[in-house]
PDB file of C-alpha atoms and ligand atoms in Angstrom:
ATOM      1  CA  MET T   1      -6.555  31.607 -10.480  1.00  0.00           C
ATOM      2  CA  THR T   2      -8.573  28.545  -9.441  1.00  0.00           C
ATOM      3  CA  ARG T   3      -6.447  25.488  -8.769  1.00  0.00           C
ATOM      4  CA  ILE T   4      -7.122  22.186 -10.523  1.00  0.00           C
ATOM      5  CA  VAL T   5      -5.505  19.483  -8.388  1.00  0.00           C
ATOM      6  CA  CYS T   6      -4.434  16.218 -10.027  1.00  0.00           C
ATOM      7  CA  GLN T   7      -3.301  13.398  -7.795  1.00  0.00           C
ATOM      8  CA  PHE T   8      -0.614  11.356  -9.442  1.00  0.00           C
ATOM      9  CA  SER T   9      -0.557   7.891  -7.851  1.00  0.00           C
ATOM     10  CA  CYS T  10       2.102   6.296 -10.132  1.00  0.00           C
ATOM     11  CA  GLY T  11      -0.697   4.389 -11.864  1.00  0.00           C
ATOM     12  CA  ALA T  12      -1.680   4.539 -15.521  1.00  0.00           C
ATOM     13  CA  ALA T  13      -5.157   5.985 -14.874  1.00  0.00           C
ATOM     14  CA  SER T  14      -3.914   8.917 -12.824  1.00  0.00           C
ATOM     15  CA  ALA T  15      -1.208   9.638 -15.410  1.00  0.00           C
ATOM     16  CA  VAL T  16      -3.752   9.839 -18.240  1.00  0.00           C
ATOM     17  CA  ALA T  17      -6.252  11.820 -16.133  1.00  0.00           C
ATOM     18  CA  THR T  18      -3.487  14.327 -15.370  1.00  0.00           C
ATOM     19  CA  LYS T  19      -2.462  14.573 -19.022  1.00  0.00           C
ATOM     20  CA  LEU T  20      -6.072  15.286 -20.046  1.00  0.00           C
ATOM     21  CA  ALA T  21      -6.602  17.831 -17.255  1.00  0.00           C
ATOM     22  CA  LEU T  22      -3.446  19.676 -18.319  1.00  0.00           C
ATOM     23  CA  ALA T  23      -4.559  19.714 -21.958  1.00  0.00           C
ATOM     24  CA  GLN T  24      -7.966  21.095 -21.023  1.00  0.00           C
ATOM     25  CA  TYR T  25      -7.201  23.529 -18.198  1.00  0.00           C
ATOM     26  CA  SER T  26      -3.581  24.666 -18.214  1.00  0.00           C
ATOM     27  CA  GLY T  27      -4.398  27.902 -20.080  1.00  0.00           C
ATOM     28  CA  THR T  28      -7.245  28.928 -17.800  1.00  0.00           C
ATOM     29  CA  HIS T  29      -6.451  27.394 -14.392  1.00  0.00           C
ATOM     30  CA  ASP T  30      -3.518  26.753 -12.096  1.00  0.00           C
ATOM     31  CA  VAL T  31      -3.071  22.990 -12.629  1.00  0.00           C
ATOM     32  CA  GLN T  32      -1.197  21.328  -9.772  1.00  0.00           C
ATOM     33  CA  ILE T  33       0.030  17.729  -9.714  1.00  0.00           C
ATOM     34  CA  ILE T  34       0.642  16.080  -6.359  1.00  0.00           C
ATOM     35  CA  ASN T  35       1.872  12.671  -5.264  1.00  0.00           C
ATOM     36  CA  ALA T  36       2.265  10.977  -1.884  1.00  0.00           C
ATOM     37  CA  PHE T  37       5.521   9.071  -1.437  1.00  0.00           C
ATOM     38  CA  LEU T  38       4.931   5.659   0.150  1.00  0.00           C
ATOM     39  CA  LYS T  39       7.793   3.488   1.351  1.00  0.00           C
ATOM     40  CA  GLN T  40       6.017   0.232   0.457  1.00  0.00           C
ATOM     41  CA  GLU T  41       5.392   1.060  -3.195  1.00  0.00           C
ATOM     42  CA  HIS T  42       7.756  -0.627  -5.659  1.00  0.00           C
ATOM     43  CA  LYS T  43      10.880   1.470  -6.253  1.00  0.00           C
ATOM     44  CA  VAL T  44      10.181   1.488  -9.975  1.00  0.00           C
ATOM     45  CA  ASN T  45       7.146   3.697  -9.286  1.00  0.00           C
ATOM     46  CA  ARG T  46       9.593   6.586  -8.726  1.00  0.00           C
ATOM     47  CA  ARG T  47      11.116   6.026 -12.146  1.00  0.00           C
ATOM     48  CA  PHE T  48       7.639   6.047 -13.679  1.00  0.00           C
ATOM     49  CA  LEU T  49       6.917   9.341 -11.913  1.00  0.00           C
ATOM     50  CA  ALA T  50      10.098  10.894 -13.326  1.00  0.00           C
ATOM     51  CA  ASP T  51       9.232   9.635 -16.839  1.00  0.00           C
ATOM     52  CA  CYS T  52       5.741  11.100 -16.481  1.00  0.00           C
ATOM     53  CA  GLU T  53       7.142  14.474 -15.468  1.00  0.00           C
ATOM     54  CA  SER T  54       8.821  14.548 -18.892  1.00  0.00           C
ATOM     55  CA  TRP T  55       5.651  13.371 -20.648  1.00  0.00           C
ATOM     56  CA  LEU T  56       3.484  15.905 -18.826  1.00  0.00           C
ATOM     57  CA  ALA T  57       6.153  18.605 -19.162  1.00  0.00           C
ATOM     58  CA  ARG T  58       5.389  19.533 -15.553  1.00  0.00           C
ATOM     59  CA  PRO T  59       6.987  18.741 -12.202  1.00  0.00           C
ATOM     60  CA  VAL T  60       5.035  16.650  -9.704  1.00  0.00           C
ATOM     61  CA  THR T  61       4.925  17.928  -6.111  1.00  0.00           C
ATOM     62  CA  VAL T  62       5.838  14.959  -3.912  1.00  0.00           C
ATOM     63  CA  LEU T  63       4.392  15.056  -0.375  1.00  0.00           C
ATOM     64  CA  ARG T  64       5.848  12.772   2.264  1.00  0.00           C
ATOM     65  CA  ASP T  65       4.487  11.882   5.668  1.00  0.00           C
ATOM     66  CA  GLU T  66       6.949  12.459   8.521  1.00  0.00           C
ATOM     67  CA  LYS T  67       5.060  11.037  11.495  1.00  0.00           C
ATOM     68  CA  TYR T  68       5.129   7.425  10.269  1.00  0.00           C
ATOM     69  CA  GLY T  69       8.139   7.711   7.965  1.00  0.00           C
ATOM     70  CA  ALA T  70       5.719   7.325   5.005  1.00  0.00           C
ATOM     71  CA  SER T  71       5.574   3.643   5.939  1.00  0.00           C
ATOM     72  CA  THR T  72       2.398   1.563   5.993  1.00  0.00           C
ATOM     73  CA  VAL T  73       4.128  -0.924   8.292  1.00  0.00           C
ATOM     74  CA  GLN T  74       4.756   1.824  10.851  1.00  0.00           C
ATOM     75  CA  VAL T  75       1.114   2.889  10.609  1.00  0.00           C
ATOM     76  CA  PHE T  76      -0.048  -0.688  11.261  1.00  0.00           C
ATOM     77  CA  ARG T  77       2.332  -1.156  14.185  1.00  0.00           C
ATOM     78  CA  ARG T  78       1.438   2.122  15.870  1.00  0.00           C
ATOM     79  CA  GLU T  79      -2.299   2.176  15.141  1.00  0.00           C
ATOM     80  CA  ARG T  80      -2.642  -1.550  15.949  1.00  0.00           C
ATOM     81  CA  PHE T  81      -4.835  -2.473  12.984  1.00  0.00           C
ATOM     82  CA  MET T  82      -4.512  -2.854   9.208  1.00  0.00           C
ATOM     83  CA  LYS T  83      -8.049  -2.382   7.916  1.00  0.00           C
ATOM     84  CA  GLY T  84     -11.241  -1.260   9.615  1.00  0.00           C
ATOM     85  CA  PRO T  85     -14.881  -0.570   8.768  1.00  0.00           C
ATOM     86  CA  ASN T  86     -13.934   2.962   7.682  1.00  0.00           C
ATOM     87  CA  GLY T  87     -11.167   1.835   5.369  1.00  0.00           C
ATOM     88  CA  ALA T  88      -7.426   1.481   5.587  1.00  0.00           C
ATOM     89  CA  PRO T  89      -5.499   3.562   8.170  1.00  0.00           C
ATOM     90  CA  CYS T  90      -2.463   3.712   5.862  1.00  0.00           C
ATOM     91  CA  SER T  91      -4.375   5.474   3.112  1.00  0.00           C
ATOM     92  CA  ARG T  92      -5.940   7.929   5.565  1.00  0.00           C
ATOM     93  CA  LEU T  93      -2.786   8.737   7.527  1.00  0.00           C
ATOM     94  CA  LEU T  94      -0.223   8.672   4.729  1.00  0.00           C
ATOM     95  CA  LYS T  95      -2.284  10.275   1.964  1.00  0.00           C
ATOM     96  CA  ARG T  96      -5.472  11.979   3.078  1.00  0.00           C
ATOM     97  CA  LYS T  97      -3.826  13.872   5.955  1.00  0.00           C
ATOM     98  CA  LEU T  98      -1.191  15.243   3.598  1.00  0.00           C
ATOM     99  CA  LEU T  99      -3.873  16.451   1.239  1.00  0.00           C
ATOM    100  CA  ASP T 100      -5.874  18.047   4.046  1.00  0.00           C
ATOM    101  CA  ALA T 101      -2.799  20.044   5.064  1.00  0.00           C
ATOM    102  CA  TRP T 102      -1.998  21.038   1.472  1.00  0.00           C
ATOM    103  CA  LYS T 103      -5.402  21.822  -0.043  1.00  0.00           C
ATOM    104  CA  GLN T 104      -6.909  25.305  -0.305  1.00  0.00           C
ATOM    105  CA  PRO T 105     -10.537  26.440  -0.395  1.00  0.00           C
ATOM    106  CA  GLY T 106     -11.871  26.493  -3.940  1.00  0.00           C
ATOM    107  CA  ASP T 107      -9.592  23.730  -5.248  1.00  0.00           C
ATOM    108  CA  ILE T 108     -11.163  21.585  -7.966  1.00  0.00           C
ATOM    109  CA  MET T 109     -10.093  17.966  -7.600  1.00  0.00           C
ATOM    110  CA  VAL T 110      -9.385  15.695 -10.547  1.00  0.00           C
ATOM    111  CA  PHE T 111     -10.564  12.137  -9.919  1.00  0.00           C
ATOM    112  CA  GLY T 112      -8.731   9.398 -11.796  1.00  0.00           C
ATOM    113  CA  TYR T 113     -11.806   7.156 -11.760  1.00  0.00           C
ATOM    114  CA  THR T 114     -12.096   5.117 -14.937  1.00  0.00           C
ATOM    115  CA  ALA T 115     -15.235   4.326 -16.966  1.00  0.00           C
ATOM    116  CA  GLU T 116     -15.769   1.203 -14.821  1.00  0.00           C
ATOM    117  CA  GLU T 117     -16.040   3.418 -11.730  1.00  0.00           C
ATOM    118  CA  GLU T 118     -18.788   5.801 -12.842  1.00  0.00           C
ATOM    119  CA  ASP T 119     -21.086   4.750 -10.000  1.00  0.00           C
ATOM    120  CA  ARG T 120     -18.426   5.765  -7.455  1.00  0.00           C
ATOM    121  CA  LEU T 121     -18.241   9.215  -9.009  1.00  0.00           C
ATOM    122  CA  ASP T 122     -22.053   9.547  -9.017  1.00  0.00           C
ATOM    123  CA  ASP T 123     -22.150   8.555  -5.353  1.00  0.00           C
ATOM    124  CA  PHE T 124     -19.467  11.065  -4.454  1.00  0.00           C
ATOM    125  CA  ARG T 125     -21.192  13.927  -6.299  1.00  0.00           C
ATOM    126  CA  GLU T 126     -24.546  13.081  -4.766  1.00  0.00           C
ATOM    127  CA  ARG T 127     -23.101  13.154  -1.271  1.00  0.00           C
ATOM    128  CA  ASN T 128     -20.879  16.188  -1.852  1.00  0.00           C
ATOM    129  CA  PRO T 129     -22.792  18.639  -4.038  1.00  0.00           C
ATOM    130  CA  ASP T 130     -20.599  21.529  -2.817  1.00  0.00           C
ATOM    131  CA  ARG T 131     -17.297  19.835  -3.580  1.00  0.00           C
ATOM    132  CA  PRO T 132     -16.245  20.403  -7.200  1.00  0.00           C
ATOM    133  CA  VAL T 133     -14.615  17.413  -8.879  1.00  0.00           C
ATOM    134  CA  ILE T 134     -13.883  16.528 -12.466  1.00  0.00           C
ATOM    135  CA  ALA T 135     -13.294  13.065 -13.891  1.00  0.00           C
ATOM    136  CA  PRO T 136     -11.611  13.305 -17.295  1.00  0.00           C
ATOM    137  CA  LEU T 137     -11.474   9.527 -17.832  1.00  0.00           C
ATOM    138  CA  ILE T 138     -15.186   8.996 -17.228  1.00  0.00           C
ATOM    139  CA  ASP T 139     -16.038  12.039 -19.387  1.00  0.00           C
ATOM    140  CA  ARG T 140     -14.237  10.330 -22.255  1.00  0.00           C
ATOM    141  CA  GLY T 141     -15.342   6.764 -21.488  1.00  0.00           C
ATOM    142  CA  LEU T 142     -11.775   5.579 -20.851  1.00  0.00           C
ATOM    143  CA  SER T 143     -11.332   2.267 -19.048  1.00  0.00           C
ATOM    144  CA  LYS T 144      -8.385   1.132 -16.971  1.00  0.00           C
ATOM    145  CA  SER T 145      -7.038  -0.952 -19.856  1.00  0.00           C
ATOM    146  CA  ASP T 146      -7.410   2.041 -22.221  1.00  0.00           C
ATOM    147  CA  CYS T 147      -5.206   4.038 -19.847  1.00  0.00           C
ATOM    148  CA  LYS T 148      -2.573   1.305 -19.693  1.00  0.00           C
ATOM    149  CA  ALA T 149      -2.501   1.164 -23.507  1.00  0.00           C
ATOM    150  CA  MET T 150      -2.270   4.975 -23.772  1.00  0.00           C
ATOM    151  CA  VAL T 151       0.650   5.065 -21.365  1.00  0.00           C
ATOM    152  CA  GLU T 152       2.457   2.419 -23.398  1.00  0.00           C
ATOM    153  CA  ARG T 153       1.718   4.193 -26.683  1.00  0.00           C
ATOM    154  CA  ALA T 154       3.242   7.337 -25.178  1.00  0.00           C
ATOM    155  CA  GLY T 155       6.485   5.351 -24.882  1.00  0.00           C
ATOM    156  CA  LEU T 156       6.354   5.132 -21.093  1.00  0.00           C
ATOM    157  CA  VAL T 157       7.419   1.902 -19.408  1.00  0.00           C
ATOM    158  CA  PRO T 158       4.565   1.029 -17.017  1.00  0.00           C
ATOM    159  CA  PRO T 159       5.354   0.453 -13.327  1.00  0.00           C
ATOM    160  CA  LEU T 160       6.800  -3.003 -12.686  1.00  0.00           C
ATOM    161  CA  MET T 161       3.706  -4.142 -10.784  1.00  0.00           C
ATOM    162  CA  TYR T 162       1.667  -3.900 -14.002  1.00  0.00           C
ATOM    163  CA  ARG T 163       4.315  -5.794 -15.913  1.00  0.00           C
ATOM    164  CA  LEU T 164       4.174  -8.581 -13.312  1.00  0.00           C
ATOM    165  CA  GLY T 165       0.440  -8.799 -13.987  1.00  0.00           C
ATOM    166  CA  TYR T 166      -0.980  -6.791 -11.073  1.00  0.00           C
ATOM    167  CA  ASP T 167      -3.985  -4.569 -11.557  1.00  0.00           C
ATOM    168  CA  ASN T 168      -2.379  -1.427 -10.133  1.00  0.00           C
ATOM    169  CA  ALA T 169       0.804   0.042  -8.710  1.00  0.00           C
ATOM    170  CA  ASN T 170      -0.408   0.109  -5.078  1.00  0.00           C
ATOM    171  CA  CYS T 171       1.892  -0.788  -2.168  1.00  0.00           C
ATOM    172  CA  ILE T 172       3.459  -4.239  -2.254  1.00  0.00           C
ATOM    173  CA  GLY T 173       0.988  -6.013   0.012  1.00  0.00           C
ATOM    174  CA  CYS T 174      -2.030  -3.706  -0.177  1.00  0.00           C
ATOM    175  CA  VAL T 175      -4.522  -4.257   2.623  1.00  0.00           C
ATOM    176  CA  LYS T 176      -7.356  -3.739   0.143  1.00  0.00           C
ATOM    177  CA  GLY T 177      -6.428  -6.994  -1.640  1.00  0.00           C
ATOM    178  CA  GLY T 178      -8.265 -10.302  -1.395  1.00  0.00           C
ATOM    179  CA  GLU T 179      -6.891 -13.775  -0.719  1.00  0.00           C
ATOM    180  CA  GLY T 180      -5.868 -14.474  -4.331  1.00  0.00           C
ATOM    181  CA  TYR T 181      -3.933 -11.221  -4.444  1.00  0.00           C
ATOM    182  CA  TRP T 182      -2.131 -12.045  -1.188  1.00  0.00           C
ATOM    183  CA  ARG T 183      -1.146 -15.499  -2.457  1.00  0.00           C
ATOM    184  CA  ALA T 184       0.504 -13.724  -5.400  1.00  0.00           C
ATOM    185  CA  ILE T 185       2.319 -11.309  -3.062  1.00  0.00           C
ATOM    186  CA  ALA T 186       3.555 -14.261  -0.986  1.00  0.00           C
ATOM    187  CA  GLN T 187       5.036 -15.815  -4.130  1.00  0.00           C
ATOM    188  CA  ASP T 188       6.464 -12.676  -5.759  1.00  0.00           C
ATOM    189  CA  PHE T 189       7.544 -10.660  -2.705  1.00  0.00           C
ATOM    190  CA  PRO T 190       8.278 -13.135   0.108  1.00  0.00           C
ATOM    191  CA  GLU T 191      10.233 -10.619   2.234  1.00  0.00           C
ATOM    192  CA  GLU T 192       7.476  -7.999   2.176  1.00  0.00           C
ATOM    193  CA  PHE T 193       4.894 -10.718   2.827  1.00  0.00           C
ATOM    194  CA  GLU T 194       6.852 -12.007   5.821  1.00  0.00           C
ATOM    195  CA  GLU T 195       7.189  -8.491   7.271  1.00  0.00           C
ATOM    196  CA  LEU T 196       3.405  -8.077   7.173  1.00  0.00           C
ATOM    197  CA  CYS T 197       2.923 -11.539   8.701  1.00  0.00           C
ATOM    198  CA  GLN T 198       5.190 -10.423  11.546  1.00  0.00           C
ATOM    199  CA  VAL T 199       3.107  -7.279  12.052  1.00  0.00           C
ATOM    200  CA  GLN T 200       0.031  -9.485  12.389  1.00  0.00           C
ATOM    201  CA  ASP T 201       1.905 -11.828  14.766  1.00  0.00           C
ATOM    202  CA  GLU T 202       2.668  -8.803  16.976  1.00  0.00           C
ATOM    203  CA  ILE T 203      -0.780  -7.210  16.922  1.00  0.00           C
ATOM    204  CA  GLY T 204      -2.900 -10.341  16.818  1.00  0.00           C
ATOM    205  CA  GLU T 205      -6.459 -10.759  15.636  1.00  0.00           C
ATOM    206  CA  GLY T 206      -7.161  -7.015  15.424  1.00  0.00           C
ATOM    207  CA  ALA T 207      -4.864  -6.852  12.413  1.00  0.00           C
ATOM    208  CA  TYR T 208      -6.222  -9.873  10.545  1.00  0.00           C
ATOM    209  CA  LEU T 209      -7.659  -9.128   7.118  1.00  0.00           C
ATOM    210  CA  PHE T 210      -9.739 -12.250   6.452  1.00  0.00           C
ATOM    211  CA  ARG T 211     -12.526 -14.188   8.072  1.00  0.00           C
ATOM    212  CA  ASP T 212     -13.678 -17.780   7.442  1.00  0.00           C
ATOM    213  CA  ARG T 213     -17.065 -17.482   5.740  1.00  0.00           C
ATOM    214  CA  LYS T 214     -18.537 -20.506   7.518  1.00  0.00           C
ATOM    215  CA  THR T 215     -17.187 -20.127  11.037  1.00  0.00           C
ATOM    216  CA  GLY T 216     -16.686 -16.349  11.119  1.00  0.00           C
ATOM    217  CA  ILE T 217     -13.258 -16.929  12.677  1.00  0.00           C
ATOM    218  CA  ARG T 218     -10.630 -14.432  11.580  1.00  0.00           C
ATOM    219  CA  TYR T 219      -7.256 -15.675  10.377  1.00  0.00           C
ATOM    220  CA  SER T 220      -3.833 -14.227   9.669  1.00  0.00           C
ATOM    221  CA  LEU T 221      -1.879 -13.962   6.435  1.00  0.00           C
ATOM    222  CA  ARG T 222       0.315 -16.754   7.743  1.00  0.00           C
ATOM    223  CA  ASP T 223      -2.762 -19.026   7.774  1.00  0.00           C
ATOM    224  CA  LEU T 224      -3.936 -18.071   4.299  1.00  0.00           C
ATOM    225  CA  PRO T 225      -5.540 -21.256   2.929  1.00  0.00           C
ATOM    226  CA  PRO T 226      -4.340 -22.706  -0.385  1.00  0.00           C
ATOM    227  CA  GLY T 227      -6.269 -21.501  -3.418  1.00  0.00           C
ATOM    228  CA  PRO T 228      -6.027 -19.605  -6.676  1.00  0.00           C
ATOM    229  CA  VAL T 229      -3.302 -17.001  -7.160  1.00  0.00           C
ATOM    230  CA  ARG T 230      -4.753 -13.800  -8.621  1.00  0.00           C
ATOM    231  CA  ARG T 231      -2.209 -11.167  -9.599  1.00  0.00           C
ATOM    232  CA  ASN T 232      -4.788  -9.331 -11.681  1.00  0.00           C
ATOM    233  CA  GLU T 233      -7.391  -9.109  -8.921  1.00  0.00           C
ATOM    234  CA  ALA T 234      -9.173  -5.751  -9.242  1.00  0.00           C
ATOM    235  CA  LEU T 235      -8.219  -3.656  -6.214  1.00  0.00           C
ATOM    236  CA  PRO T 236      -9.785  -0.312  -5.363  1.00  0.00           C
ATOM    237  CA  SER T 237      -7.427   2.467  -6.316  1.00  0.00           C
ATOM    238  CA  CYS T 238      -5.580   4.166  -3.514  1.00  0.00           C
ATOM    239  CA  SER T 239      -5.378   7.908  -3.861  1.00  0.00           C
ATOM    240  CA  PHE T 240      -5.907  11.004  -1.754  1.00  0.00           C
ATOM    241  CA  PHE T 241      -9.319  11.363  -3.298  1.00  0.00           C
ATOM    242  CA  CYS T 242     -10.489   7.753  -3.313  1.00  0.00           C
ATOM    243  CA  ASP T 243      -9.913   7.672   0.398  1.00  0.00           C
ATOM    244  CA  MET T 244     -11.849  10.913   0.750  1.00  0.00           C
ATOM    245  CA  ALA T 245     -14.738   9.378  -1.201  1.00  0.00           C
ATOM    246  CA  GLU T 246     -14.655   6.168   0.825  1.00  0.00           C
ATOM    247  CA  GLN T 247     -14.783   8.135   4.048  1.00  0.00           C
ATOM    248  CA  GLU T 248     -17.989   9.698   2.744  1.00  0.00           C
ATOM    249  CA  TYR T 249     -19.479   6.263   2.032  1.00  0.00           C
ATOM    250  CA  ALA T 250     -18.614   5.170   5.533  1.00  0.00           C
ATOM    251  CA  ALA T 251     -20.043   8.301   7.151  1.00  0.00           C
TER     252      ALA T 251
HETATM  253  S1  LIG M 301      -2.002   1.136  -1.560  1.00  0.00           S
HETATM  254 FE1  LIG M 301      -3.031  -0.184  -0.048  1.00  0.00          FE
HETATM  255  S2  LIG M 301      -1.486  -0.556   1.560  1.00  0.00           S
HETATM  256 FE2  LIG M 301      -0.799   1.239   0.348  1.00  0.00          FE
HETATM  257  S3  LIG M 301      -1.596   3.038   1.420  1.00  0.00           S
HETATM  258 FE3  LIG M 301      -3.116   2.466  -0.105  1.00  0.00          FE
HETATM  259  S4  LIG M 301      -4.547   1.099   0.984  1.00  0.00           S
HETATM  260 FE4  LIG M 301      -2.672   1.232   2.219  1.00  0.00          FE
END
């Protein structure tokens, strides 16, 4: 039986995409749900996953990286950078590699892209005509906020990061975030922020995430200039498949 592979990222969009894929395909396909454990995600994400297993009436297969202890901080320390032109090493090494080892030929991937991300799906399909993917949220015109509302209406308590006002349930201190996002992390999660500052202190400029627009000089999180705090800054989602798509863009 062909496998339909849903990646559950502890976010509202992936939960709804999985629910829809199960409703549509569970009688005709082998629907699998996978998740990558990440040490830097908020602990409440695990509770959300357990609640979703009840809602979906299916267990989620949790994959966990061993080489880096499933820790983004270990990835940064050992790889000596935090973000490069081809994306984030944490996403590639802690998620994509697990998927590569787990996937089988013929798998159909479920993308949790929302209606706002239709162009990303079009790009992916154009560049990968032989790679079958389905996108239940885009097919139904569901936005990110629709998914959050659907999760709440199902009686699920959203991950704490949403309740604090963040746009997603990514790691605490996601390298895909902008300055406003990082100012919020510094306020809300000072210990995690300080740990990442220390990583940058150790590695130096190669790990810096930001660059002064006028001078081109790169600067560390510790030197983040004052400015607006943006908890709700839209961050790219971080999933096995988003990383796969981004690698294609970068190729
Ligand atoms: S959520 Fe952000 S920090 Fe965490 S693995 Fe993904 S890209 Fe890296």
